[in-house]
Amino acid sequence: MSSIEVRNLCRSWGDVNAVKNVSFTVPDKSFTVLLGPSGCGKSTILRMISGLEQVTSGNIMIGGQDVTNTEASKRGVSMVFQSYALFPHLTVSENIQFGLKVRKVPAKERQERVLDAANVVGLSELLERRPANLSGGQRQRVALARSIVSEQTVCLMDEPLSNLDSKLRAEMRDEIRSLQQRLNLTVVYVTHDQVEAMSMADQIILLKFGQIIQQGAPAELYTQPNSVFSAQFIGVPPMNVLALEQLQTDMLSENTQAVFSSTANTTSIGIRPEHISFAEQGLPVEVFGVDYFGGETVFRVKHGQKDFFVREPGQPKISTGEKLHVNWNTEDMYCFDKEEKRLYS
Amino acid sequence: MKNSAKNIHGWLLFAPAAILLVAFTHYPTIATFINSLFSNQSVIRPSRFTGIDSYYMLFEDPVFWKVFVNNMWLALGTIPTSIGLAILMALIVNKAIPGRGFLRMSYFTPTMLPMIAVANIWLFFYAPDIGLIDKVLGIFGFDGHNWLGDPDTVLPAIIIMTVWKEAGFFMIFYLAGLQTISPELEEAAQLEGSSRWNYFWRIQFPLLLPTTLFVLINAFLNSFKLVDHLFVLTKGGPDNASNLILYYIYETAFSFLDISYASALTVFMLAMLAVTALAQFFFVEKRVHYR
Ligand SMILES: Nc1ncnc2c1ncn2[C@@H]1O[C@H](COP(=O)(O)OP(=O)(O)OP(=O)(O)O)[C@@H](O)[C@H]1O
Ligand SMILES: [Mg+2]
């Protein structure tokens, strides 16, 4: 059992409140991603779970035990740092077994465990190298191996892929995810990249200014955003959010107009780019940009002063400068109030 | 044509540095070596070639051996202690503790003082009966002692002063070295349960080896170069008990006016320093080269 429970966690430095009353649960053997823009407190939360950072108030439980005031090394967690934190003067093998030596594991067992861990991440050939002579991806693997070898069931990762190029990042994403499943790890993973979050997570915790905005499975966050922030943070291109006052509402379908009158507080609406389609009638727009991605095409269009995205499968024969109409199904539309909260009808 | 103009340009740029180097380093070194091969010139006797006679004299000169051994004791007494202290102070002021800026400054102050000023301060500390040390010892009922006048205590007294002077200087290098070590390394070690001491010994100290090499060479050279304080404190006495090679060279050249012998001493010292510096580089480089 190594679930993690965070209750009413706060952290402040002077009058900077980095983390404000955050509570969530990470189920045993699951992959949870802390997602949010830069400076929203993701690292701070992770470091408080690891014990490297003191909490200002609140509780942290790991495997049912309150570890809020427990030393970092006694919490049963391992950590992968953004910069990998490899010891530059030690070889790969020495780096991996550093913690085992500290914990006085006998040499023979140490050797076996290092070989196992190196095998798992594909480093067996490089054990005698120094970190300076490894590529970014290989260093990343050493950091993973060091975490694996400790045999802790909870693994914390702070933007472990942010120093890699995009191809390698995609590979490592798969690798980390399958590692987590094979070794039955409970992982808390910090990132500001929503693609990483969507592709890896069992559960996403979306943060802003030190507070949780929404939490849930990736699909839930995508289909049921509770605010403009969630709606726009997840998905590329982001959801189109249009203020009603910028729209010629009389051009919209009757169904759609009916929604506005039933939820009177609506100040803006959101529609995913893939749910908008070009049509004979509807909102008049002018196409001003076309991005081909092969399987799909993203059009940038303008309605009055307002820009938004339309995503179409394939490569429709529409070019910049064309004046068209767009339309969408009423069910695909989200309504938001003036606090940018979702309105449910 | 174009090429030769370029060449001239290059030489012109090189010239100022080259002239300075030759005039103030290479020429004096060679001149010293030549001087050491000739006898002293006087009104009645012209200088003549004596070959390595001066060097023979050096090996048979008991005073030379005495100052040589003194110098070795000084090196041995100052280098490990000042390096150890420097590391300790650097570790202390590298922490986020209150008054860190003030601590850093106070550790560094002895370094900023000229050696002569330092010697004057310590002259007061060491003064028999009225000095700070004797005053403090007096409280505990000890008799006064002439620290600088006793051949047994004069060298240790100078060693302590030199450590005081140098540790702060070396601390700056260690502080710079410590700050290049990413704090994440310490956190990674901490998560593995590594104690403060284990982290220092397994991670920080090895990563500071390049700094240590640099400091080691500097400390070694300094133990031969720094003699200013002898002018104030002891003038090499009593009975050469605190005399050092460089001070002995100074005395030989400018008090005894024996240029030939002073030159031989100088050449000997230069050769010894050069060999040591090279040896240190080769020996330690094998163990610190990993970047
Ligand atoms: N030691 C500190 N002292 C003061 N403020 C801090 C400290 N550490 C973090 N903060 C502040 O806390 C807030 C959250 O920082 P944190 O590092 O958790 O952000 P983050 O979400 O990890 O951002 P990023 O994606 O850029 O890494 C920031 O506003 C930051 O300035
Ligand atoms: Mg961060």
XYZ file of C-alpha atoms and ligand atoms in Angstrom:
668
model
C 0.000 0.000 0.000
C 1.534 3.247 -1.037
C -1.248 5.652 -1.815
C -0.572 9.293 -1.107
C -2.998 11.614 0.537
C -2.489 15.334 0.753
C -4.790 17.290 3.027
C -5.163 21.083 3.203
C -1.584 21.602 2.221
C -0.268 25.173 2.381
C 3.143 26.647 1.843
C 4.131 30.279 2.024
C 7.336 32.272 2.028
C 6.739 35.581 3.772
C 3.688 36.927 2.010
C 4.137 34.697 -1.071
C 1.517 31.968 -0.872
C 2.893 29.364 -3.232
C 0.485 26.571 -2.314
C -2.980 27.315 -0.960
C -5.038 24.666 0.744
C -4.438 21.829 -1.671
C -6.010 18.404 -1.063
C -5.891 15.352 -3.270
C -5.413 11.609 -3.209
C -3.066 9.572 -5.339
C -4.336 5.977 -5.442
C -1.885 3.124 -4.969
C -0.057 2.096 -8.182
C -1.476 4.990 -10.146
C 0.071 7.731 -12.237
C -0.902 11.225 -11.170
C 0.241 14.328 -12.984
C 0.457 17.756 -11.388
C -0.171 20.082 -14.298
C -0.162 23.850 -14.483
C 1.577 26.916 -15.820
C 5.001 28.014 -14.587
C 5.058 29.208 -11.001
C 1.766 27.610 -9.977
C 3.384 25.594 -7.168
C 3.747 22.145 -8.747
C 7.366 21.684 -7.712
C 6.642 23.010 -4.258
C 3.897 20.420 -3.736
C 6.119 17.627 -5.018
C 8.983 18.701 -2.796
C 6.712 18.801 0.213
C 5.622 15.233 -0.528
C 9.271 14.195 -0.804
C 10.192 15.895 2.437
C 12.747 18.217 0.879
C 10.476 21.140 1.671
C 8.709 21.938 4.937
C 4.962 22.388 4.916
C 3.480 25.579 6.345
C 0.312 23.718 7.285
C -1.600 20.633 6.259
C -0.865 16.911 6.242
C 0.794 14.410 3.987
C 0.082 10.691 4.308
C 1.967 8.011 2.457
C 0.630 4.458 2.671
C -1.715 5.499 5.444
C 1.080 6.910 7.614
C 1.272 10.582 8.455
C 4.721 11.598 7.196
C 4.277 15.366 7.413
C 7.225 15.700 9.769
C 9.176 12.624 8.715
C 12.681 12.945 7.300
C 12.876 12.750 3.516
C 14.920 9.556 3.520
C 12.430 7.764 5.767
C 9.330 8.414 3.671
C 9.915 5.594 1.234
C 10.008 7.807 -1.828
C 12.488 8.172 -4.649
C 12.784 11.197 -6.865
C 13.846 12.033 -10.398
C 15.021 15.618 -10.749
C 14.601 17.899 -13.715
C 18.366 18.311 -14.052
C 18.795 14.579 -13.226
C 21.080 15.456 -10.269
C 23.711 12.904 -11.267
C 27.022 12.990 -9.433
C 29.495 14.096 -12.121
C 32.558 12.394 -10.640
C 30.913 8.981 -10.244
C 30.361 6.421 -12.968
C 26.887 5.361 -14.012
C 27.154 2.283 -11.844
C 28.363 4.265 -8.826
C 25.616 6.811 -9.373
C 22.965 4.112 -9.401
C 24.239 2.421 -6.261
C 24.953 5.585 -4.294
C 21.860 5.187 -2.147
C 22.451 1.456 -1.642
C 25.926 2.202 -0.318
C 24.543 4.808 2.026
C 22.053 2.245 3.285
C 24.888 -0.264 3.688
C 23.519 -2.879 1.317
C 26.167 -5.636 0.943
C 28.353 -5.388 -2.153
C 27.094 -8.516 -3.824
C 23.431 -7.594 -3.562
C 24.286 -4.063 -4.638
C 25.910 -5.368 -7.776
C 22.906 -7.501 -8.664
C 20.431 -4.736 -8.102
C 22.476 -2.271 -10.172
C 22.584 -4.734 -13.066
C 18.842 -5.341 -12.823
C 18.004 -1.655 -12.760
C 20.425 -0.916 -15.600
C 18.812 -3.674 -17.623
C 15.355 -2.298 -17.099
C 16.313 1.084 -18.571
C 18.761 -0.272 -21.144
C 21.986 1.019 -19.656
C 23.930 -2.220 -19.241
C 26.588 -1.209 -21.769
C 27.263 2.157 -20.186
C 27.842 1.293 -16.545
C 31.449 2.482 -16.450
C 30.842 5.841 -18.168
C 30.736 9.180 -16.426
C 27.621 11.359 -16.804
C 29.556 13.903 -18.891
C 29.981 11.244 -21.576
C 26.287 10.400 -21.866
C 23.558 11.883 -24.031
C 20.603 13.661 -22.457
C 18.384 10.614 -22.847
C 20.979 8.317 -21.316
C 21.410 10.612 -18.321
C 17.674 10.568 -17.916
C 17.821 6.773 -17.827
C 20.518 6.832 -15.161
C 18.276 9.031 -13.054
C 15.432 6.556 -13.579
C 17.673 3.616 -12.734
C 18.751 5.303 -9.532
C 15.142 5.672 -8.615
C 14.279 2.075 -9.587
C 17.185 0.545 -7.696
C 15.991 2.062 -4.446
C 12.906 -0.182 -4.696
C 10.725 2.503 -3.178
C 7.127 2.155 -4.266
C 6.517 5.884 -4.561
C 8.378 7.759 -7.270
C 8.251 11.532 -7.628
C 9.302 13.163 -10.876
C 9.764 16.883 -11.470
C 9.632 17.682 -15.181
C 11.994 14.822 -15.967
C 11.664 15.188 -19.737
C 11.901 18.923 -20.147
C 15.557 18.857 -21.209
C 15.018 16.372 -24.021
C 14.170 16.956 -27.666
C 10.623 16.210 -28.751
C 11.254 12.802 -30.357
C 13.136 11.505 -27.355
C 10.513 12.980 -25.093
C 7.794 10.975 -26.798
C 9.872 7.789 -26.431
C 10.669 8.403 -22.776
C 7.028 9.173 -22.092
C 6.072 5.672 -23.187
C 8.984 4.185 -21.350
C 8.215 5.874 -18.045
C 4.563 4.946 -18.316
C 5.283 1.282 -19.008
C 7.915 1.212 -16.276
C 5.369 2.518 -13.828
C 2.948 -0.237 -14.803
C 5.501 -3.030 -14.812
C 6.985 -2.101 -11.441
C 3.634 -1.153 -9.916
C 4.898 2.262 -8.882
C 2.844 5.064 -7.468
C 4.044 8.030 -9.471
C 3.503 11.739 -8.971
C 4.730 13.522 -12.029
C 5.093 17.289 -12.465
C 4.863 18.926 -15.849
C 3.576 22.037 -17.537
C 3.141 20.168 -20.813
C -0.476 19.107 -21.234
C 0.451 16.567 -23.929
C 2.598 14.729 -21.388
C -0.193 14.920 -18.865
C -2.859 13.670 -21.264
C -0.805 10.786 -22.577
C 0.589 9.483 -19.293
C -1.803 10.227 -16.473
C -4.441 8.155 -14.752
C -5.347 11.336 -12.951
C -4.511 14.964 -13.695
C -4.459 17.643 -11.032
C -4.653 21.001 -12.706
C -3.251 23.900 -10.709
C -3.205 27.656 -11.005
C -1.741 30.166 -8.548
C -1.217 27.451 -5.952
C -4.786 26.184 -6.052
C -6.403 23.147 -7.615
C -8.659 24.188 -10.468
C -9.823 20.718 -11.476
C -8.833 17.110 -11.011
C -9.824 13.965 -12.819
C -8.945 11.539 -15.575
C -7.509 13.081 -18.754
C -10.679 12.422 -20.767
C -12.793 13.971 -18.035
C -10.735 17.148 -18.029
C -10.950 17.292 -21.785
C -14.664 16.704 -22.123
C -15.886 18.251 -18.880
C -13.747 21.314 -18.141
C -15.128 23.214 -15.164
C -13.736 26.591 -16.172
C -12.273 28.610 -18.998
C -8.818 27.907 -17.552
C -9.184 24.093 -17.725
C -10.837 24.329 -21.102
C -8.001 26.322 -22.583
C -5.088 24.645 -20.777
C -5.917 21.221 -22.121
C -6.029 20.519 -25.850
C -4.043 21.884 -28.786
C -5.122 24.136 -30.295
C -6.983 25.268 -27.158
C -10.734 25.501 -26.885
C -12.192 28.599 -28.552
C -13.751 30.850 -25.962
C -15.920 33.561 -27.430
C -17.471 36.403 -25.467
C -21.128 36.672 -26.317
C -20.890 40.386 -26.861
C -18.375 39.782 -29.634
C -20.780 37.447 -31.448
C -23.599 38.150 -33.853
C -25.821 35.762 -31.920
C -28.702 36.189 -34.322
C -26.651 34.310 -36.910
C -26.479 31.216 -34.694
C -28.916 28.338 -34.899
C -32.162 28.553 -32.970
C -31.158 25.696 -30.683
C -28.052 27.551 -29.697
C -29.891 30.766 -29.083
C -32.339 28.860 -26.923
C -29.459 27.788 -24.669
C -28.489 31.409 -24.044
C -31.967 32.319 -22.939
C -32.244 29.297 -20.607
C -28.861 29.941 -18.900
C -29.062 33.660 -18.531
C -25.686 34.164 -16.852
C -23.713 33.037 -19.862
C -21.142 35.648 -20.771
C -18.971 33.493 -22.990
C -19.115 30.181 -24.788
C -16.490 27.589 -25.565
C -16.269 25.206 -28.487
C -13.421 22.818 -29.253
C -11.868 23.475 -32.689
C -12.800 19.981 -33.880
C -16.459 20.618 -33.099
C -16.718 23.618 -35.383
C -17.400 22.981 -39.023
C -17.715 25.098 -42.111
C -21.312 25.388 -43.286
C -23.712 27.186 -45.593
C -25.059 29.333 -42.823
C -24.095 30.319 -39.304
C -21.464 32.675 -37.995
C -19.755 34.595 -40.825
C -15.962 34.278 -40.702
C -12.946 35.050 -42.829
C -10.106 32.508 -43.074
C -6.740 34.139 -42.407
C -4.458 31.164 -41.754
C -4.236 27.519 -42.768
C -1.941 24.971 -41.038
C -1.743 21.558 -42.668
C -0.820 18.671 -40.384
C -1.424 15.909 -42.903
C -4.272 14.029 -41.282
C -5.971 17.209 -40.218
C -5.961 20.895 -40.988
C -6.291 23.777 -38.539
C -7.819 26.961 -39.884
C -7.427 30.275 -38.157
C -10.505 32.339 -38.776
C -11.779 35.761 -37.776
C -15.265 36.774 -36.775
C -15.294 40.545 -36.428
C -12.357 41.242 -34.100
C -12.279 37.747 -32.622
C -9.897 34.982 -33.814
C -10.524 31.310 -33.304
C -9.542 27.852 -34.506
C -11.409 25.379 -36.672
C -10.085 21.866 -37.000
C -11.104 19.734 -39.965
C -10.023 16.214 -40.848
C -8.027 15.754 -44.075
C -7.152 18.707 -46.271
C -10.285 20.641 -47.283
C -9.814 22.943 -50.261
C -10.206 26.194 -48.411
C -7.619 28.931 -48.596
C -6.836 32.172 -46.800
C -9.034 35.150 -47.561
C -12.152 33.047 -48.156
C -15.335 34.258 -46.496
C -17.407 31.411 -45.070
C -19.796 30.496 -42.306
C -19.181 28.205 -39.344
C -21.542 26.187 -37.240
C -21.526 23.729 -34.358
C -23.821 21.385 -32.507
C -25.359 22.865 -29.432
C -24.339 19.804 -27.351
C -20.670 20.534 -28.075
C -20.907 24.024 -26.695
C -19.841 24.994 -23.149
C -21.220 28.058 -21.390
C -19.194 30.120 -18.920
C -20.252 32.869 -16.558
C -18.421 36.086 -15.921
C -16.142 34.428 -13.288
C -15.151 32.089 -16.136
C -16.815 29.177 -14.349
C -18.648 26.541 -16.330
C -22.450 26.808 -16.344
C -24.271 23.497 -16.497
C -27.660 23.419 -18.101
C 52.194 40.883 -49.314
C 48.906 40.691 -47.549
C 50.196 37.836 -45.474
C 53.290 39.656 -44.268
C 51.199 42.681 -43.299
C 49.086 40.347 -41.259
C 52.210 38.914 -39.694
C 53.487 42.323 -38.692
C 50.120 43.146 -37.206
C 50.279 39.939 -35.200
C 53.755 40.598 -33.923
C 52.840 44.142 -32.942
C 49.951 42.850 -30.872
C 52.171 40.267 -29.283
C 55.061 42.640 -28.610
C 53.933 44.455 -25.437
C 53.254 41.228 -23.596
C 56.398 39.614 -24.922
C 58.595 42.571 -24.000
C 57.232 42.711 -20.477
C 57.602 38.988 -20.027
C 61.157 38.942 -21.303
C 62.239 42.081 -19.462
C 60.808 41.177 -16.092
C 60.730 37.402 -16.026
C 62.971 35.686 -18.493
C 65.879 38.073 -18.555
C 66.198 38.289 -14.752
C 66.004 34.519 -14.473
C 68.755 33.980 -16.984
C 70.839 36.837 -15.555
C 70.512 35.297 -12.113
C 71.653 31.966 -13.414
C 74.666 33.565 -15.096
C 75.494 35.547 -11.962
C 75.541 32.351 -9.972
C 78.310 31.010 -12.187
C 80.632 33.969 -11.590
C 82.363 35.183 -8.474
C 81.500 38.553 -6.961
C 83.091 41.591 -8.461
C 84.918 43.978 -6.148
C 87.228 46.963 -6.460
C 90.333 44.839 -6.209
C 89.110 41.648 -7.820
C 87.222 41.422 -11.108
C 84.473 38.853 -11.478
C 85.645 35.520 -12.833
C 84.012 32.293 -13.905
C 83.669 29.893 -11.022
C 81.213 27.389 -12.502
C 79.184 25.503 -9.954
C 81.310 26.526 -6.968
C 78.439 28.585 -5.532
C 76.236 25.512 -5.642
C 78.856 23.496 -3.762
C 78.872 26.197 -1.172
C 75.114 25.939 -0.922
C 75.250 22.282 -0.034
C 77.861 22.883 2.611
C 76.176 25.885 4.167
C 74.508 24.827 7.461
C 72.444 28.008 7.536
C 71.012 27.184 4.149
C 69.965 23.731 5.326
C 68.464 25.229 8.423
C 66.319 27.715 6.486
C 65.407 24.988 4.014
C 64.149 22.721 6.777
C 62.374 25.679 8.405
C 60.630 26.343 5.141
C 59.537 22.738 4.849
C 58.134 22.824 8.381
C 56.342 26.035 7.528
C 54.803 24.425 4.419
C 53.830 21.330 6.357
C 52.433 23.368 9.222
C 50.425 25.803 7.142
C 49.123 23.985 4.078
C 46.950 21.178 5.489
C 45.646 23.337 8.318
C 44.775 26.335 6.180
C 43.136 24.148 3.537
C 41.119 22.318 6.178
C 40.054 25.565 7.790
C 39.254 27.104 4.419
C 36.942 24.206 3.534
C 35.279 24.354 6.920
C 34.682 28.100 6.701
C 33.431 27.808 3.125
C 30.951 25.107 4.151
C 29.721 27.326 6.973
C 29.235 30.465 4.929
C 27.769 28.559 1.988
C 24.719 27.811 4.132
C 21.765 30.135 4.298
C 22.481 31.313 7.837
C 21.709 34.692 9.367
C 24.592 37.147 9.094
C 26.156 35.238 6.240
C 27.480 38.347 4.504
C 29.096 39.542 7.699
C 30.686 36.128 8.341
C 32.054 35.939 4.824
C 33.584 39.355 5.222
C 35.142 38.643 8.577
C 36.690 35.414 7.303
C 38.122 37.270 4.371
C 39.449 40.288 6.255
C 42.894 38.837 7.130
C 43.482 38.306 3.432
C 42.786 41.910 2.581
C 45.346 43.172 5.076
C 48.914 43.592 3.848
C 51.315 41.080 5.383
C 53.155 43.868 7.184
C 49.949 44.998 8.885
C 49.155 41.403 9.842
C 52.628 41.061 11.311
C 52.099 44.194 13.371
C 48.845 42.872 14.761
C 50.415 39.566 15.682
C 53.468 41.287 17.110
C 51.066 42.675 19.654
C 49.496 39.250 20.238
C 52.861 37.602 20.783
C 54.547 40.348 22.816
C 55.931 38.846 26.044
C 53.917 39.628 29.221
C 51.943 42.564 27.779
C 50.757 40.776 24.626
C 47.220 39.456 24.180
C 48.225 35.808 24.418
C 50.225 36.216 27.609
C 47.475 38.379 29.096
C 44.904 35.679 28.444
C 47.196 32.921 29.670
C 47.972 35.068 32.708
C 44.344 34.866 33.752
C 44.773 31.117 34.064
C 47.957 31.563 36.026
C 50.535 30.881 33.336
C 53.791 32.823 33.259
C 54.618 35.128 30.386
C 56.558 33.680 27.506
C 58.652 35.305 24.793
C 56.961 33.514 21.913
C 59.011 35.133 19.180
C 62.253 35.145 21.139
C 62.332 31.429 21.888
C 63.781 29.267 19.080
C 61.333 26.495 20.025
C 58.160 28.550 19.687
C 59.035 31.113 17.027
C 58.327 28.919 14.012
C 54.992 27.587 15.343
C 54.050 31.177 16.153
C 54.710 32.175 12.565
C 52.861 29.129 11.258
C 49.753 30.066 13.231
C 49.875 33.600 11.923
C 50.278 32.413 8.336
C 47.326 30.040 8.647
C 45.234 32.901 10.002
C 46.238 35.020 7.056
C 45.779 32.440 4.316
C 42.720 30.402 5.282
C 40.334 33.227 4.412
C 41.899 33.605 1.007
C 41.556 29.922 0.201
C 38.021 29.982 1.555
C 37.023 32.246 -1.333
C 38.095 29.591 -3.832
C 36.279 26.848 -1.971
C 33.188 28.996 -1.696
C 33.261 29.543 -5.453
C 33.785 25.800 -5.925
C 30.884 24.921 -3.637
C 28.584 27.260 -5.474
C 29.164 25.459 -8.757
C 27.734 22.292 -7.177
C 24.020 22.072 -7.936
C 21.900 22.049 -4.764
C 19.887 19.221 -6.343
C 22.866 16.931 -5.754
C 22.532 17.483 -2.036
C 18.797 16.869 -2.190
C 19.287 13.690 -4.194
C 21.789 12.490 -1.597
C 19.519 13.546 1.253
C 16.647 11.480 -0.171
C 18.915 8.451 -0.172
C 19.582 9.017 3.496
C 23.111 10.325 3.070
C 24.325 12.157 6.169
C 25.967 15.567 6.066
C 29.375 13.971 6.554
C 28.774 11.255 3.976
C 27.650 13.882 1.455
C 30.733 15.970 2.107
C 33.084 13.049 1.845
C 31.536 11.241 -1.126
C 30.315 14.204 -3.195
C 31.491 17.650 -2.190
C 35.118 16.876 -1.468
C 35.739 14.964 -4.712
C 33.996 17.688 -6.682
C 36.258 20.239 -5.000
C 39.450 18.413 -5.993
C 40.250 20.798 -8.856
C 39.935 23.674 -6.391
C 42.111 21.812 -3.928
C 44.795 21.305 -6.553
C 44.792 24.985 -7.338
C 44.871 25.954 -3.678
C 47.556 23.394 -2.898
C 49.909 24.823 -5.482
C 49.206 28.352 -4.360
C 49.690 27.488 -0.714
C 52.951 25.753 -1.480
C 54.268 28.678 -3.504
C 53.105 31.091 -0.819
C 54.992 29.265 1.883
C 58.153 30.159 -0.027
C 57.051 33.567 -1.249
C 55.547 35.138 1.857
C 58.349 36.516 4.029
C 57.240 40.128 4.578
C 56.307 39.408 8.158
C 59.849 38.346 9.024
C 60.982 41.949 8.555
C 58.596 43.044 11.266
C 58.498 40.066 13.578
C 61.842 38.321 13.874
C 64.287 39.206 11.108
C 64.786 35.452 10.829
C 65.940 35.072 14.417
C 66.627 34.016 17.012
C 69.608 32.145 15.623
C 67.873 31.619 12.250
C 65.122 29.675 13.995
C 62.485 31.457 11.929
C 64.572 32.231 8.881
C 63.130 31.208 5.496
C 64.765 30.687 2.125
C 63.573 33.883 0.514
C 64.510 35.982 3.521
C 67.905 34.304 3.574
C 68.356 35.186 -0.105
C 67.459 38.766 0.699
C 69.955 38.884 3.533
C 72.692 37.301 1.433
C 72.173 39.684 -1.441
C 71.497 42.963 0.292
C 73.010 42.675 3.748
C 76.023 40.475 3.026
C 76.251 41.729 -0.587
C 77.136 38.250 -1.828
C 75.382 38.437 -5.211
C 76.932 35.271 -6.540
C 75.756 33.086 -3.658
C 72.361 34.776 -3.540
C 71.964 33.981 -7.229
C 72.768 30.351 -6.641
C 70.208 30.220 -3.819
C 67.625 31.819 -6.057
C 68.235 29.373 -8.901
C 67.945 26.496 -6.456
C 64.657 27.786 -5.100
C 63.212 28.436 -8.554
C 64.147 24.954 -9.728
C 62.634 23.382 -6.654
C 59.362 25.303 -7.002
C 59.094 24.522 -10.694
C 59.618 20.819 -10.148
C 57.116 20.708 -7.300
C 54.461 22.589 -9.223
C 54.848 20.265 -12.198
C 54.792 17.180 -10.004
C 51.652 18.349 -8.267
C 49.945 18.994 -11.569
C 50.782 15.588 -12.969
C 50.067 13.699 -9.807
C 46.790 15.316 -8.924
C 45.505 15.745 -12.450
C 45.222 11.997 -12.812
C 42.776 11.948 -9.956
C 40.726 15.063 -10.593
C 40.202 14.826 -14.313
C 36.604 13.845 -14.937
C 34.841 16.814 -16.472
N 12.410 29.196 -1.769
C 11.443 30.027 -2.199
N 11.329 31.260 -1.652
C 10.347 32.104 -2.068
N 9.440 31.812 -3.018
C 9.506 30.605 -3.600
C 10.512 29.649 -3.221
N 10.329 28.547 -3.964
C 9.282 28.784 -4.774
N 8.773 30.031 -4.545
C 7.619 30.625 -5.226
O 6.562 29.725 -5.154
C 5.828 29.701 -6.362
C 5.712 28.284 -6.885
O 6.989 27.799 -7.231
P 7.203 26.373 -7.874
O 8.647 26.173 -8.046
O 6.475 25.364 -7.087
O 6.525 26.561 -9.294
P 6.345 25.484 -10.441
O 4.893 25.285 -10.605
O 7.172 24.289 -10.183
O 6.891 26.273 -11.707
P 7.821 25.752 -12.907
O 6.917 25.089 -13.880
O 8.358 27.026 -13.457
O 8.859 24.856 -12.329
C 6.552 30.631 -7.314
O 5.850 31.856 -7.348
C 7.889 30.816 -6.700
O 8.378 32.091 -6.963
Mg 8.972 23.479 -11.054
